[in-house]
């Protein structure tokens, strides 16, 4: 007698969002640079203590180390984790302490939490 096999389990990685922190919607003018290219104007569109999403006009290779300078405030080092169209995701080299992120948001404003 043939037995009916249960369908394979869904891989656990498909069931979860990769982000581990809530994103804060922002619209901040900044610049992005690397050892491989000069400063380029960009806009930070959301941020967490772990990274941010950036809109820009030039493509940047995934894995590139970058520095994002927020006008009149801070420089954040990290690397490009993904790119899609005119946006990239940057993972910060060192997570921002909550107080630092709160200070950046207080100085530059923020939108809704995602």
PDB file of N, CA and C in Angstrom:
ATOM      1  N   UNK A   1       0.841  -1.158   0.000  1.00  0.00           N
ATOM      2  CA  UNK A   1       0.000   0.000   0.000  1.00  0.00           C
ATOM      3  C   UNK A   1       0.897   1.235   0.000  1.00  0.00           C
ATOM      4  N   UNK A   2       0.608   2.169  -0.864  1.00  0.00           N
ATOM      5  CA  UNK A   2       1.386   3.408  -0.969  1.00  0.00           C
ATOM      6  C   UNK A   2       0.905   4.395   0.080  1.00  0.00           C
ATOM      7  N   UNK A   3       1.830   5.039   0.691  1.00  0.00           N
ATOM      8  CA  UNK A   3       1.444   6.048   1.679  1.00  0.00           C
ATOM      9  C   UNK A   3       1.593   7.439   1.052  1.00  0.00           C
ATOM     10  N   UNK A   4       0.759   8.320   1.492  1.00  0.00           N
ATOM     11  CA  UNK A   4       0.787   9.675   0.979  1.00  0.00           C
ATOM     12  C   UNK A   4       1.783  10.477   1.811  1.00  0.00           C
ATOM     13  N   UNK A   5       2.734  11.103   1.137  1.00  0.00           N
ATOM     14  CA  UNK A   5       3.736  11.900   1.827  1.00  0.00           C
ATOM     15  C   UNK A   5       3.209  13.310   2.064  1.00  0.00           C
ATOM     16  N   UNK A   6       3.566  13.847   3.175  1.00  0.00           N
ATOM     17  CA  UNK A   6       3.208  15.238   3.471  1.00  0.00           C
ATOM     18  C   UNK A   6       4.012  16.156   2.559  1.00  0.00           C
ATOM     19  N   UNK A   7       3.436  17.290   2.170  1.00  0.00           N
ATOM     20  CA  UNK A   7       4.201  18.206   1.328  1.00  0.00           C
ATOM     21  C   UNK A   7       5.425  18.712   2.094  1.00  0.00           C
ATOM     22  N   UNK A   8       6.482  19.038   1.367  1.00  0.00           N
ATOM     23  CA  UNK A   8       7.688  19.515   2.059  1.00  0.00           C
ATOM     24  C   UNK A   8       7.395  20.798   2.816  1.00  0.00           C
ATOM     25  N   UNK A   9       8.065  20.950   3.912  1.00  0.00           N
ATOM     26  CA  UNK A   9       7.891  22.163   4.732  1.00  0.00           C
ATOM     27  C   UNK A   9       8.411  23.377   3.974  1.00  0.00           C
ATOM     28  N   UNK A  10       7.737  24.478   4.156  1.00  0.00           N
ATOM     29  CA  UNK A  10       8.174  25.733   3.540  1.00  0.00           C
ATOM     30  C   UNK A  10       9.476  26.156   4.216  1.00  0.00           C
ATOM     31  N   UNK A  11      10.490  26.531   3.432  1.00  0.00           N
ATOM     32  CA  UNK A  11      11.742  26.967   4.062  1.00  0.00           C
ATOM     33  C   UNK A  11      11.484  28.138   5.001  1.00  0.00           C
ATOM     34  N   UNK A  12      12.074  28.092   6.163  1.00  0.00           N
ATOM     35  CA  UNK A  12      11.832  29.111   7.174  1.00  0.00           C
ATOM     36  C   UNK A  12      12.220  30.506   6.695  1.00  0.00           C
ATOM     37  N   UNK A  13      13.268  30.589   5.870  1.00  0.00           N
ATOM     38  CA  UNK A  13      13.714  31.908   5.421  1.00  0.00           C
ATOM     39  C   UNK A  13      12.701  32.585   4.501  1.00  0.00           C
ATOM     40  N   UNK A  14      11.783  31.856   3.901  1.00  0.00           N
ATOM     41  CA  UNK A  14      10.766  32.462   3.048  1.00  0.00           C
ATOM     42  C   UNK A  14       9.645  33.090   3.862  1.00  0.00           C
ATOM     43  N   UNK A  15       9.493  32.670   5.082  1.00  0.00           N
ATOM     44  CA  UNK A  15       8.356  33.087   5.883  1.00  0.00           C
ATOM     45  C   UNK A  15       8.592  34.402   6.623  1.00  0.00           C
ATOM     46  N   UNK A  16       9.815  34.922   6.611  1.00  0.00           N
ATOM     47  CA  UNK A  16      10.129  36.068   7.449  1.00  0.00           C
ATOM     48  C   UNK A  16      10.694  37.224   6.650  1.00  0.00           C
ATOM     49  N   UNK A  17      10.365  38.407   7.073  1.00  0.00           N
ATOM     50  CA  UNK A  17      10.970  39.624   6.552  1.00  0.00           C
ATOM     51  C   UNK A  17      12.402  39.668   7.066  1.00  0.00           C
ATOM     52  N   UNK A  18      13.348  40.089   6.225  1.00  0.00           N
ATOM     53  CA  UNK A  18      14.743  40.131   6.637  1.00  0.00           C
ATOM     54  C   UNK A  18      15.031  41.262   7.610  1.00  0.00           C
ATOM     55  N   UNK A  19      14.276  42.335   7.548  1.00  0.00           N
ATOM     56  CA  UNK A  19      14.548  43.468   8.422  1.00  0.00           C
ATOM     57  C   UNK A  19      14.319  43.078   9.876  1.00  0.00           C
ATOM     58  N   UNK A  20      15.210  43.557  10.713  1.00  0.00           N
ATOM     59  CA  UNK A  20      15.093  43.248  12.133  1.00  0.00           C
ATOM     60  C   UNK A  20      14.809  44.489  12.966  1.00  0.00           C
ATOM     61  N   UNK A  21      14.570  45.623  12.298  1.00  0.00           N
ATOM     62  CA  UNK A  21      14.283  46.866  13.018  1.00  0.00           C
ATOM     63  C   UNK A  21      13.205  47.645  12.282  1.00  0.00           C
ATOM     64  N   UNK A  22      12.394  48.380  13.038  1.00  0.00           N
ATOM     65  CA  UNK A  22      11.376  49.234  12.432  1.00  0.00           C
ATOM     66  C   UNK A  22      12.048  50.388  11.703  1.00  0.00           C
ATOM     67  N   UNK A  23      11.521  50.699  10.515  1.00  0.00           N
ATOM     68  CA  UNK A  23      12.058  51.788   9.713  1.00  0.00           C
ATOM     69  C   UNK A  23      11.292  53.069  10.019  1.00  0.00           C
ATOM     70  N   UNK A  24      12.015  54.174  10.050  1.00  0.00           N
ATOM     71  CA  UNK A  24      11.404  55.481  10.234  1.00  0.00           C
ATOM     72  C   UNK A  24      11.481  56.201   8.892  1.00  0.00           C
ATOM     73  N   UNK A  25      10.325  56.593   8.351  1.00  0.00           N
ATOM     74  CA  UNK A  25      10.287  57.306   7.073  1.00  0.00           C
ATOM     75  C   UNK A  25      10.841  58.707   7.268  1.00  0.00           C
ATOM     76  N   UNK A  26      11.784  59.081   6.414  1.00  0.00           N
ATOM     77  CA  UNK A  26      12.398  60.399   6.473  1.00  0.00           C
ATOM     78  C   UNK A  26      12.571  60.911   5.043  1.00  0.00           C
ATOM     79  N   UNK A  27      12.989  62.125   4.908  1.00  0.00           N
ATOM     80  CA  UNK A  27      13.339  62.697   3.605  1.00  0.00           C
ATOM     81  C   UNK A  27      14.483  63.673   3.849  1.00  0.00           C
ATOM     82  N   UNK A  28      15.693  63.119   3.922  1.00  0.00           N
ATOM     83  CA  UNK A  28      16.862  63.909   4.286  1.00  0.00           C
ATOM     84  C   UNK A  28      17.819  64.022   3.118  1.00  0.00           C
ATOM     85  N   UNK A  29      18.266  65.236   2.855  1.00  0.00           N
ATOM     86  CA  UNK A  29      19.308  65.463   1.861  1.00  0.00           C
ATOM     87  C   UNK A  29      20.626  65.008   2.475  1.00  0.00           C
ATOM     88  N   UNK A  30      21.404  64.290   1.698  1.00  0.00           N
ATOM     89  CA  UNK A  30      22.686  63.789   2.173  1.00  0.00           C
ATOM     90  C   UNK A  30      23.624  63.648   0.981  1.00  0.00           C
ATOM     91  N   UNK A  31      24.821  63.160   1.230  1.00  0.00           N
ATOM     92  CA  UNK A  31      25.728  62.803   0.146  1.00  0.00           C
ATOM     93  C   UNK A  31      26.304  61.431   0.463  1.00  0.00           C
ATOM     94  N   UNK A  32      26.666  60.734  -0.591  1.00  0.00           N
ATOM     95  CA  UNK A  32      27.230  59.396  -0.433  1.00  0.00           C
ATOM     96  C   UNK A  32      28.549  59.363  -1.184  1.00  0.00           C
ATOM     97  N   UNK A  33      29.543  58.706  -0.616  1.00  0.00           N
ATOM     98  CA  UNK A  33      30.847  58.618  -1.261  1.00  0.00           C
ATOM     99  C   UNK A  33      31.489  57.276  -0.930  1.00  0.00           C
ATOM    100  N   UNK A  34      32.556  56.998  -1.668  1.00  0.00           N
ATOM    101  CA  UNK A  34      33.303  55.764  -1.499  1.00  0.00           C
ATOM    102  C   UNK A  34      34.727  56.021  -1.963  1.00  0.00           C
ATOM    103  N   UNK A  35      35.589  55.088  -1.714  1.00  0.00           N
ATOM    104  CA  UNK A  35      36.949  55.188  -2.261  1.00  0.00           C
ATOM    105  C   UNK A  35      36.919  55.127  -3.780  1.00  0.00           C
ATOM    106  N   UNK A  36      35.854  54.546  -4.333  1.00  0.00           N
ATOM    107  CA  UNK A  36      35.773  54.349  -5.780  1.00  0.00           C
ATOM    108  C   UNK A  36      35.057  55.472  -6.514  1.00  0.00           C
ATOM    109  N   UNK A  37      34.378  56.377  -5.797  1.00  0.00           N
ATOM    110  CA  UNK A  37      33.698  57.487  -6.459  1.00  0.00           C
ATOM    111  C   UNK A  37      33.606  58.679  -5.517  1.00  0.00           C
ATOM    112  N   UNK A  38      33.492  59.853  -6.123  1.00  0.00           N
ATOM    113  CA  UNK A  38      33.409  61.094  -5.352  1.00  0.00           C
ATOM    114  C   UNK A  38      32.013  61.270  -4.772  1.00  0.00           C
ATOM    115  N   UNK A  39      31.867  62.293  -3.944  1.00  0.00           N
ATOM    116  CA  UNK A  39      30.566  62.598  -3.340  1.00  0.00           C
ATOM    117  C   UNK A  39      29.487  62.730  -4.401  1.00  0.00           C
ATOM    118  N   UNK A  40      28.339  62.164  -4.074  1.00  0.00           N
ATOM    119  CA  UNK A  40      27.158  62.289  -4.929  1.00  0.00           C
ATOM    120  C   UNK A  40      25.981  62.652  -4.032  1.00  0.00           C
ATOM    121  N   UNK A  41      25.175  63.588  -4.495  1.00  0.00           N
ATOM    122  CA  UNK A  41      23.977  63.958  -3.747  1.00  0.00           C
ATOM    123  C   UNK A  41      23.027  62.759  -3.712  1.00  0.00           C
ATOM    124  N   UNK A  42      22.327  62.616  -2.606  1.00  0.00           N
ATOM    125  CA  UNK A  42      21.354  61.534  -2.462  1.00  0.00           C
ATOM    126  C   UNK A  42      20.280  61.971  -1.472  1.00  0.00           C
ATOM    127  N   UNK A  43      19.300  61.121  -1.281  1.00  0.00           N
ATOM    128  CA  UNK A  43      18.242  61.387  -0.308  1.00  0.00           C
ATOM    129  C   UNK A  43      18.022  60.118   0.503  1.00  0.00           C
ATOM    130  N   UNK A  44      18.069  60.253   1.826  1.00  0.00           N
ATOM    131  CA  UNK A  44      17.747  59.132   2.710  1.00  0.00           C
ATOM    132  C   UNK A  44      16.231  59.119   2.853  1.00  0.00           C
ATOM    133  N   UNK A  45      15.606  57.965   2.574  1.00  0.00           N
ATOM    134  CA  UNK A  45      14.143  57.891   2.611  1.00  0.00           C
ATOM    135  C   UNK A  45      13.603  57.080   3.777  1.00  0.00           C
ATOM    136  N   UNK A  46      14.426  56.244   4.376  1.00  0.00           N
ATOM    137  CA  UNK A  46      14.075  55.641   5.658  1.00  0.00           C
ATOM    138  C   UNK A  46      15.341  55.205   6.371  1.00  0.00           C
ATOM    139  N   UNK A  47      15.224  55.068   7.692  1.00  0.00           N
ATOM    140  CA  UNK A  47      16.411  54.778   8.503  1.00  0.00           C
ATOM    141  C   UNK A  47      16.010  53.943   9.711  1.00  0.00           C
ATOM    142  N   UNK A  48      16.939  53.111  10.161  1.00  0.00           N
ATOM    143  CA  UNK A  48      16.835  52.369  11.413  1.00  0.00           C
ATOM    144  C   UNK A  48      18.190  52.506  12.101  1.00  0.00           C
ATOM    145  N   UNK A  49      18.330  51.903  13.248  1.00  0.00           N
ATOM    146  CA  UNK A  49      19.644  51.927  13.892  1.00  0.00           C
ATOM    147  C   UNK A  49      20.633  51.016  13.163  1.00  0.00           C
ATOM    148  N   UNK A  50      20.133  50.159  12.260  1.00  0.00           N
ATOM    149  CA  UNK A  50      20.994  49.213  11.544  1.00  0.00           C
ATOM    150  C   UNK A  50      21.377  49.646  10.136  1.00  0.00           C
ATOM    151  N   UNK A  51      20.602  50.571   9.539  1.00  0.00           N
ATOM    152  CA  UNK A  51      20.895  50.968   8.170  1.00  0.00           C
ATOM    153  C   UNK A  51      19.865  51.942   7.632  1.00  0.00           C
ATOM    154  N   UNK A  52      19.949  52.203   6.325  1.00  0.00           N
ATOM    155  CA  UNK A  52      19.018  53.144   5.712  1.00  0.00           C
ATOM    156  C   UNK A  52      18.806  52.803   4.243  1.00  0.00           C
ATOM    157  N   UNK A  53      17.733  53.386   3.696  1.00  0.00           N
ATOM    158  CA  UNK A  53      17.428  53.259   2.265  1.00  0.00           C
ATOM    159  C   UNK A  53      17.693  54.624   1.648  1.00  0.00           C
ATOM    160  N   UNK A  54      18.409  54.607   0.521  1.00  0.00           N
ATOM    161  CA  UNK A  54      18.885  55.835  -0.100  1.00  0.00           C
ATOM    162  C   UNK A  54      18.443  55.881  -1.556  1.00  0.00           C
ATOM    163  N   UNK A  55      17.964  57.045  -1.992  1.00  0.00           N
ATOM    164  CA  UNK A  55      17.673  57.279  -3.411  1.00  0.00           C
ATOM    165  C   UNK A  55      18.850  58.040  -4.009  1.00  0.00           C
ATOM    166  N   UNK A  56      19.282  57.624  -5.201  1.00  0.00           N
ATOM    167  CA  UNK A  56      20.376  58.292  -5.879  1.00  0.00           C
ATOM    168  C   UNK A  56      20.281  58.047  -7.371  1.00  0.00           C
ATOM    169  N   UNK A  57      21.101  58.741  -8.154  1.00  0.00           N
ATOM    170  CA  UNK A  57      21.003  58.613  -9.610  1.00  0.00           C
ATOM    171  C   UNK A  57      21.999  57.625 -10.202  1.00  0.00           C
ATOM    172  N   UNK A  58      23.149  57.439  -9.582  1.00  0.00           N
ATOM    173  CA  UNK A  58      24.163  56.523 -10.110  1.00  0.00           C
ATOM    174  C   UNK A  58      24.074  55.165  -9.435  1.00  0.00           C
ATOM    175  N   UNK A  59      24.267  54.090 -10.201  1.00  0.00           N
ATOM    176  CA  UNK A  59      24.253  52.763  -9.568  1.00  0.00           C
ATOM    177  C   UNK A  59      25.516  52.555  -8.738  1.00  0.00           C
ATOM    178  N   UNK A  60      25.353  51.838  -7.635  1.00  0.00           N
ATOM    179  CA  UNK A  60      26.478  51.490  -6.771  1.00  0.00           C
ATOM    180  C   UNK A  60      26.450  49.986  -6.572  1.00  0.00           C
ATOM    181  N   UNK A  61      27.578  49.357  -6.701  1.00  0.00           N
ATOM    182  CA  UNK A  61      27.694  47.911  -6.614  1.00  0.00           C
ATOM    183  C   UNK A  61      27.389  47.399  -5.213  1.00  0.00           C
ATOM    184  N   UNK A  62      26.615  46.314  -5.139  1.00  0.00           N
ATOM    185  CA  UNK A  62      26.362  45.655  -3.863  1.00  0.00           C
ATOM    186  C   UNK A  62      27.701  45.236  -3.270  1.00  0.00           C
ATOM    187  N   UNK A  63      27.879  45.502  -1.998  1.00  0.00           N
ATOM    188  CA  UNK A  63      29.122  45.178  -1.311  1.00  0.00           C
ATOM    189  C   UNK A  63      30.075  46.354  -1.195  1.00  0.00           C
ATOM    190  N   UNK A  64      29.823  47.418  -1.959  1.00  0.00           N
ATOM    191  CA  UNK A  64      30.708  48.587  -1.894  1.00  0.00           C
ATOM    192  C   UNK A  64      30.631  49.237  -0.515  1.00  0.00           C
ATOM    193  N   UNK A  65      31.781  49.623   0.010  1.00  0.00           N
ATOM    194  CA  UNK A  65      31.815  50.355   1.270  1.00  0.00           C
ATOM    195  C   UNK A  65      31.556  51.821   0.962  1.00  0.00           C
ATOM    196  N   UNK A  66      30.662  52.428   1.727  1.00  0.00           N
ATOM    197  CA  UNK A  66      30.259  53.804   1.476  1.00  0.00           C
ATOM    198  C   UNK A  66      30.232  54.606   2.777  1.00  0.00           C
ATOM    199  N   UNK A  67      30.240  55.920   2.611  1.00  0.00           N
ATOM    200  CA  UNK A  67      30.030  56.846   3.713  1.00  0.00           C
ATOM    201  C   UNK A  67      28.892  57.763   3.319  1.00  0.00           C
ATOM    202  N   UNK A  68      27.913  57.879   4.195  1.00  0.00           N
ATOM    203  CA  UNK A  68      26.779  58.766   3.963  1.00  0.00           C
ATOM    204  C   UNK A  68      26.927  59.938   4.915  1.00  0.00           C
ATOM    205  N   UNK A  69      26.946  61.148   4.350  1.00  0.00           N
ATOM    206  CA  UNK A  69      27.052  62.354   5.161  1.00  0.00           C
ATOM    207  C   UNK A  69      25.690  63.032   5.204  1.00  0.00           C
ATOM    208  N   UNK A  70      25.123  63.129   6.399  1.00  0.00           N
ATOM    209  CA  UNK A  70      23.865  63.841   6.588  1.00  0.00           C
ATOM    210  C   UNK A  70      24.229  65.294   6.841  1.00  0.00           C
ATOM    211  N   UNK A  71      23.683  66.169   6.023  1.00  0.00           N
ATOM    212  CA  UNK A  71      24.043  67.589   6.064  1.00  0.00           C
ATOM    213  C   UNK A  71      24.054  68.145   7.488  1.00  0.00           C
ATOM    214  N   UNK A  72      25.151  68.774   7.849  1.00  0.00           N
ATOM    215  CA  UNK A  72      25.308  69.450   9.141  1.00  0.00           C
ATOM    216  C   UNK A  72      25.112  68.548  10.353  1.00  0.00           C
ATOM    217  N   UNK A  73      25.355  67.242  10.195  1.00  0.00           N
ATOM    218  CA  UNK A  73      25.183  66.416  11.381  1.00  0.00           C
ATOM    219  C   UNK A  73      26.179  65.273  11.502  1.00  0.00           C
ATOM    220  N   UNK A  74      26.057  64.248  10.685  1.00  0.00           N
ATOM    221  CA  UNK A  74      26.818  63.024  10.940  1.00  0.00           C
ATOM    222  C   UNK A  74      27.286  62.369   9.653  1.00  0.00           C
ATOM    223  N   UNK A  75      28.334  61.566   9.775  1.00  0.00           N
ATOM    224  CA  UNK A  75      28.773  60.684   8.697  1.00  0.00           C
ATOM    225  C   UNK A  75      28.591  59.255   9.176  1.00  0.00           C
ATOM    226  N   UNK A  76      27.940  58.446   8.339  1.00  0.00           N
ATOM    227  CA  UNK A  76      27.628  57.064   8.688  1.00  0.00           C
ATOM    228  C   UNK A  76      28.315  56.139   7.696  1.00  0.00           C
ATOM    229  N   UNK A  77      29.150  55.246   8.196  1.00  0.00           N
ATOM    230  CA  UNK A  77      29.861  54.299   7.339  1.00  0.00           C
ATOM    231  C   UNK A  77      29.072  53.000   7.245  1.00  0.00           C
ATOM    232  N   UNK A  78      29.160  52.351   6.093  1.00  0.00           N
ATOM    233  CA  UNK A  78      28.490  51.073   5.907  1.00  0.00           C
ATOM    234  C   UNK A  78      28.806  50.491   4.550  1.00  0.00           C
ATOM    235  N   UNK A  79      27.986  49.542   4.114  1.00  0.00           N
ATOM    236  CA  UNK A  79      28.163  48.933   2.807  1.00  0.00           C
ATOM    237  C   UNK A  79      26.802  48.731   2.168  1.00  0.00           C
ATOM    238  N   UNK A  80      26.827  48.658   0.845  1.00  0.00           N
ATOM    239  CA  UNK A  80      25.591  48.501   0.084  1.00  0.00           C
ATOM    240  C   UNK A  80      25.135  47.048   0.180  1.00  0.00           C
ATOM    241  N   UNK A  81      23.948  46.844   0.730  1.00  0.00           N
ATOM    242  CA  UNK A  81      23.405  45.498   0.921  1.00  0.00           C
ATOM    243  C   UNK A  81      22.550  45.060  -0.261  1.00  0.00           C
ATOM    244  N   UNK A  82      21.907  46.030  -0.952  1.00  0.00           N
ATOM    245  CA  UNK A  82      21.053  45.714  -2.095  1.00  0.00           C
ATOM    246  C   UNK A  82      20.868  46.970  -2.936  1.00  0.00           C
ATOM    247  N   UNK A  83      20.455  46.767  -4.177  1.00  0.00           N
ATOM    248  CA  UNK A  83      20.067  47.901  -5.005  1.00  0.00           C
ATOM    249  C   UNK A  83      18.911  47.480  -5.893  1.00  0.00           C
ATOM    250  N   UNK A  84      18.034  48.442  -6.149  1.00  0.00           N
ATOM    251  CA  UNK A  84      16.885  48.197  -7.018  1.00  0.00           C
ATOM    252  C   UNK A  84      16.491  49.534  -7.621  1.00  0.00           C
ATOM    253  N   UNK A  85      16.564  49.616  -8.927  1.00  0.00           N
ATOM    254  CA  UNK A  85      16.237  50.880  -9.580  1.00  0.00           C
ATOM    255  C   UNK A  85      17.156  51.972  -9.081  1.00  0.00           C
ATOM    256  N   UNK A  86      16.587  53.079  -8.653  1.00  0.00           N
ATOM    257  CA  UNK A  86      17.363  54.207  -8.160  1.00  0.00           C
ATOM    258  C   UNK A  86      17.526  54.225  -6.654  1.00  0.00           C
ATOM    259  N   UNK A  87      17.417  53.065  -6.006  1.00  0.00           N
ATOM    260  CA  UNK A  87      17.554  52.994  -4.555  1.00  0.00           C
ATOM    261  C   UNK A  87      18.566  51.921  -4.153  1.00  0.00           C
ATOM    262  N   UNK A  88      19.203  52.167  -3.016  1.00  0.00           N
ATOM    263  CA  UNK A  88      20.090  51.171  -2.414  1.00  0.00           C
ATOM    264  C   UNK A  88      19.762  51.050  -0.937  1.00  0.00           C
ATOM    265  N   UNK A  89      20.105  49.917  -0.366  1.00  0.00           N
ATOM    266  CA  UNK A  89      20.023  49.713   1.068  1.00  0.00           C
ATOM    267  C   UNK A  89      21.433  49.681   1.616  1.00  0.00           C
ATOM    268  N   UNK A  90      21.682  50.443   2.660  1.00  0.00           N
ATOM    269  CA  UNK A  90      22.999  50.495   3.280  1.00  0.00           C
ATOM    270  C   UNK A  90      22.908  49.923   4.684  1.00  0.00           C
ATOM    271  N   UNK A  91      23.744  48.931   4.965  1.00  0.00           N
ATOM    272  CA  UNK A  91      23.881  48.395   6.322  1.00  0.00           C
ATOM    273  C   UNK A  91      25.019  49.158   6.986  1.00  0.00           C
ATOM    274  N   UNK A  92      24.754  49.758   8.149  1.00  0.00           N
ATOM    275  CA  UNK A  92      25.792  50.508   8.847  1.00  0.00           C
ATOM    276  C   UNK A  92      26.864  49.572   9.382  1.00  0.00           C
ATOM    277  N   UNK A  93      28.097  50.034   9.349  1.00  0.00           N
ATOM    278  CA  UNK A  93      29.216  49.254   9.892  1.00  0.00           C
ATOM    279  C   UNK A  93      29.053  49.013  11.387  1.00  0.00           C
ATOM    280  N   UNK A  94      28.510  50.013  12.072  1.00  0.00           N
ATOM    281  CA  UNK A  94      28.261  49.924  13.513  1.00  0.00           C
ATOM    282  C   UNK A  94      26.843  50.415  13.757  1.00  0.00           C
ATOM    283  N   UNK A  95      25.995  49.601  14.358  1.00  0.00           N
ATOM    284  CA  UNK A  95      24.626  50.054  14.639  1.00  0.00           C
ATOM    285  C   UNK A  95      24.642  51.365  15.429  1.00  0.00           C
ATOM    286  N   UNK A  96      23.689  52.220  15.113  1.00  0.00           N
ATOM    287  CA  UNK A  96      23.578  53.491  15.816  1.00  0.00           C
ATOM    288  C   UNK A  96      22.962  53.273  17.191  1.00  0.00           C
ATOM    289  N   UNK A  97      23.533  53.855  18.218  1.00  0.00           N
ATOM    290  CA  UNK A  97      22.860  53.817  19.522  1.00  0.00           C
ATOM    291  C   UNK A  97      21.519  54.538  19.410  1.00  0.00           C
ATOM    292  N   UNK A  98      20.551  54.108  20.182  1.00  0.00           N
ATOM    293  CA  UNK A  98      19.212  54.694  20.126  1.00  0.00           C
ATOM    294  C   UNK A  98      19.252  56.205  20.312  1.00  0.00           C
ATOM    295  N   UNK A  99      20.111  56.703  21.204  1.00  0.00           N
ATOM    296  CA  UNK A  99      20.189  58.138  21.459  1.00  0.00           C
ATOM    297  C   UNK A  99      20.664  58.900  20.227  1.00  0.00           C
ATOM    298  N   UNK A 100      21.594  58.322  19.479  1.00  0.00           N
ATOM    299  CA  UNK A 100      22.107  58.971  18.273  1.00  0.00           C
ATOM    300  C   UNK A 100      21.013  59.034  17.215  1.00  0.00           C
ATOM    301  N   UNK A 101      20.319  57.923  16.995  1.00  0.00           N
ATOM    302  CA  UNK A 101      19.231  57.915  16.018  1.00  0.00           C
ATOM    303  C   UNK A 101      18.143  58.900  16.431  1.00  0.00           C
ATOM    304  N   UNK A 102      17.783  58.917  17.695  1.00  0.00           N
ATOM    305  CA  UNK A 102      16.775  59.865  18.184  1.00  0.00           C
ATOM    306  C   UNK A 102      17.220  61.303  17.942  1.00  0.00           C
ATOM    307  N   UNK A 103      18.500  61.591  18.139  1.00  0.00           N
ATOM    308  CA  UNK A 103      19.032  62.935  17.938  1.00  0.00           C
ATOM    309  C   UNK A 103      18.978  63.328  16.460  1.00  0.00           C
ATOM    310  N   UNK A 104      19.346  62.398  15.572  1.00  0.00           N
ATOM    311  CA  UNK A 104      19.286  62.673  14.134  1.00  0.00           C
ATOM    312  C   UNK A 104      17.845  62.965  13.730  1.00  0.00           C
ATOM    313  N   UNK A 105      16.918  62.162  14.200  1.00  0.00           N
ATOM    314  CA  UNK A 105      15.506  62.346  13.860  1.00  0.00           C
ATOM    315  C   UNK A 105      14.993  63.669  14.423  1.00  0.00           C
ATOM    316  N   UNK A 106      15.386  64.014  15.644  1.00  0.00           N
ATOM    317  CA  UNK A 106      14.936  65.277  16.245  1.00  0.00           C
ATOM    318  C   UNK A 106      15.452  66.470  15.446  1.00  0.00           C
ATOM    319  N   UNK A 107      16.674  66.399  14.940  1.00  0.00           N
ATOM    320  CA  UNK A 107      17.251  67.518  14.192  1.00  0.00           C
ATOM    321  C   UNK A 107      16.705  67.616  12.772  1.00  0.00           C
ATOM    322  N   UNK A 108      16.425  66.475  12.164  1.00  0.00           N
ATOM    323  CA  UNK A 108      16.083  66.474  10.747  1.00  0.00           C
ATOM    324  C   UNK A 108      14.644  66.107  10.445  1.00  0.00           C
ATOM    325  N   UNK A 109      13.874  65.738  11.452  1.00  0.00           N
ATOM    326  CA  UNK A 109      12.466  65.395  11.239  1.00  0.00           C
ATOM    327  C   UNK A 109      12.294  63.974  10.751  1.00  0.00           C
ATOM    328  N   UNK A 110      11.075  63.471  10.886  1.00  0.00           N
ATOM    329  CA  UNK A 110      10.763  62.094  10.473  1.00  0.00           C
ATOM    330  C   UNK A 110       9.292  61.989  10.163  1.00  0.00           C
ATOM    331  N   UNK A 111       8.973  60.926   9.439  1.00  0.00           N
ATOM    332  CA  UNK A 111       7.580  60.626   9.132  1.00  0.00           C
ATOM    333  C   UNK A 111       7.103  59.449   9.960  1.00  0.00           C
ATOM    334  N   UNK A 112       6.242  58.664   9.387  1.00  0.00           N
ATOM    335  CA  UNK A 112       5.646  57.538  10.084  1.00  0.00           C
ATOM    336  C   UNK A 112       6.635  56.388  10.254  1.00  0.00           C
ATOM    337  N   UNK A 113       6.426  55.624  11.284  1.00  0.00           N
ATOM    338  CA  UNK A 113       7.222  54.413  11.524  1.00  0.00           C
ATOM    339  C   UNK A 113       6.596  53.278  10.726  1.00  0.00           C
ATOM    340  N   UNK A 114       7.434  52.510  10.012  1.00  0.00           N
ATOM    341  CA  UNK A 114       6.964  51.354   9.230  1.00  0.00           C
ATOM    342  C   UNK A 114       7.169  50.090  10.019  1.00  0.00           C
TER     343      UNK A 114
END
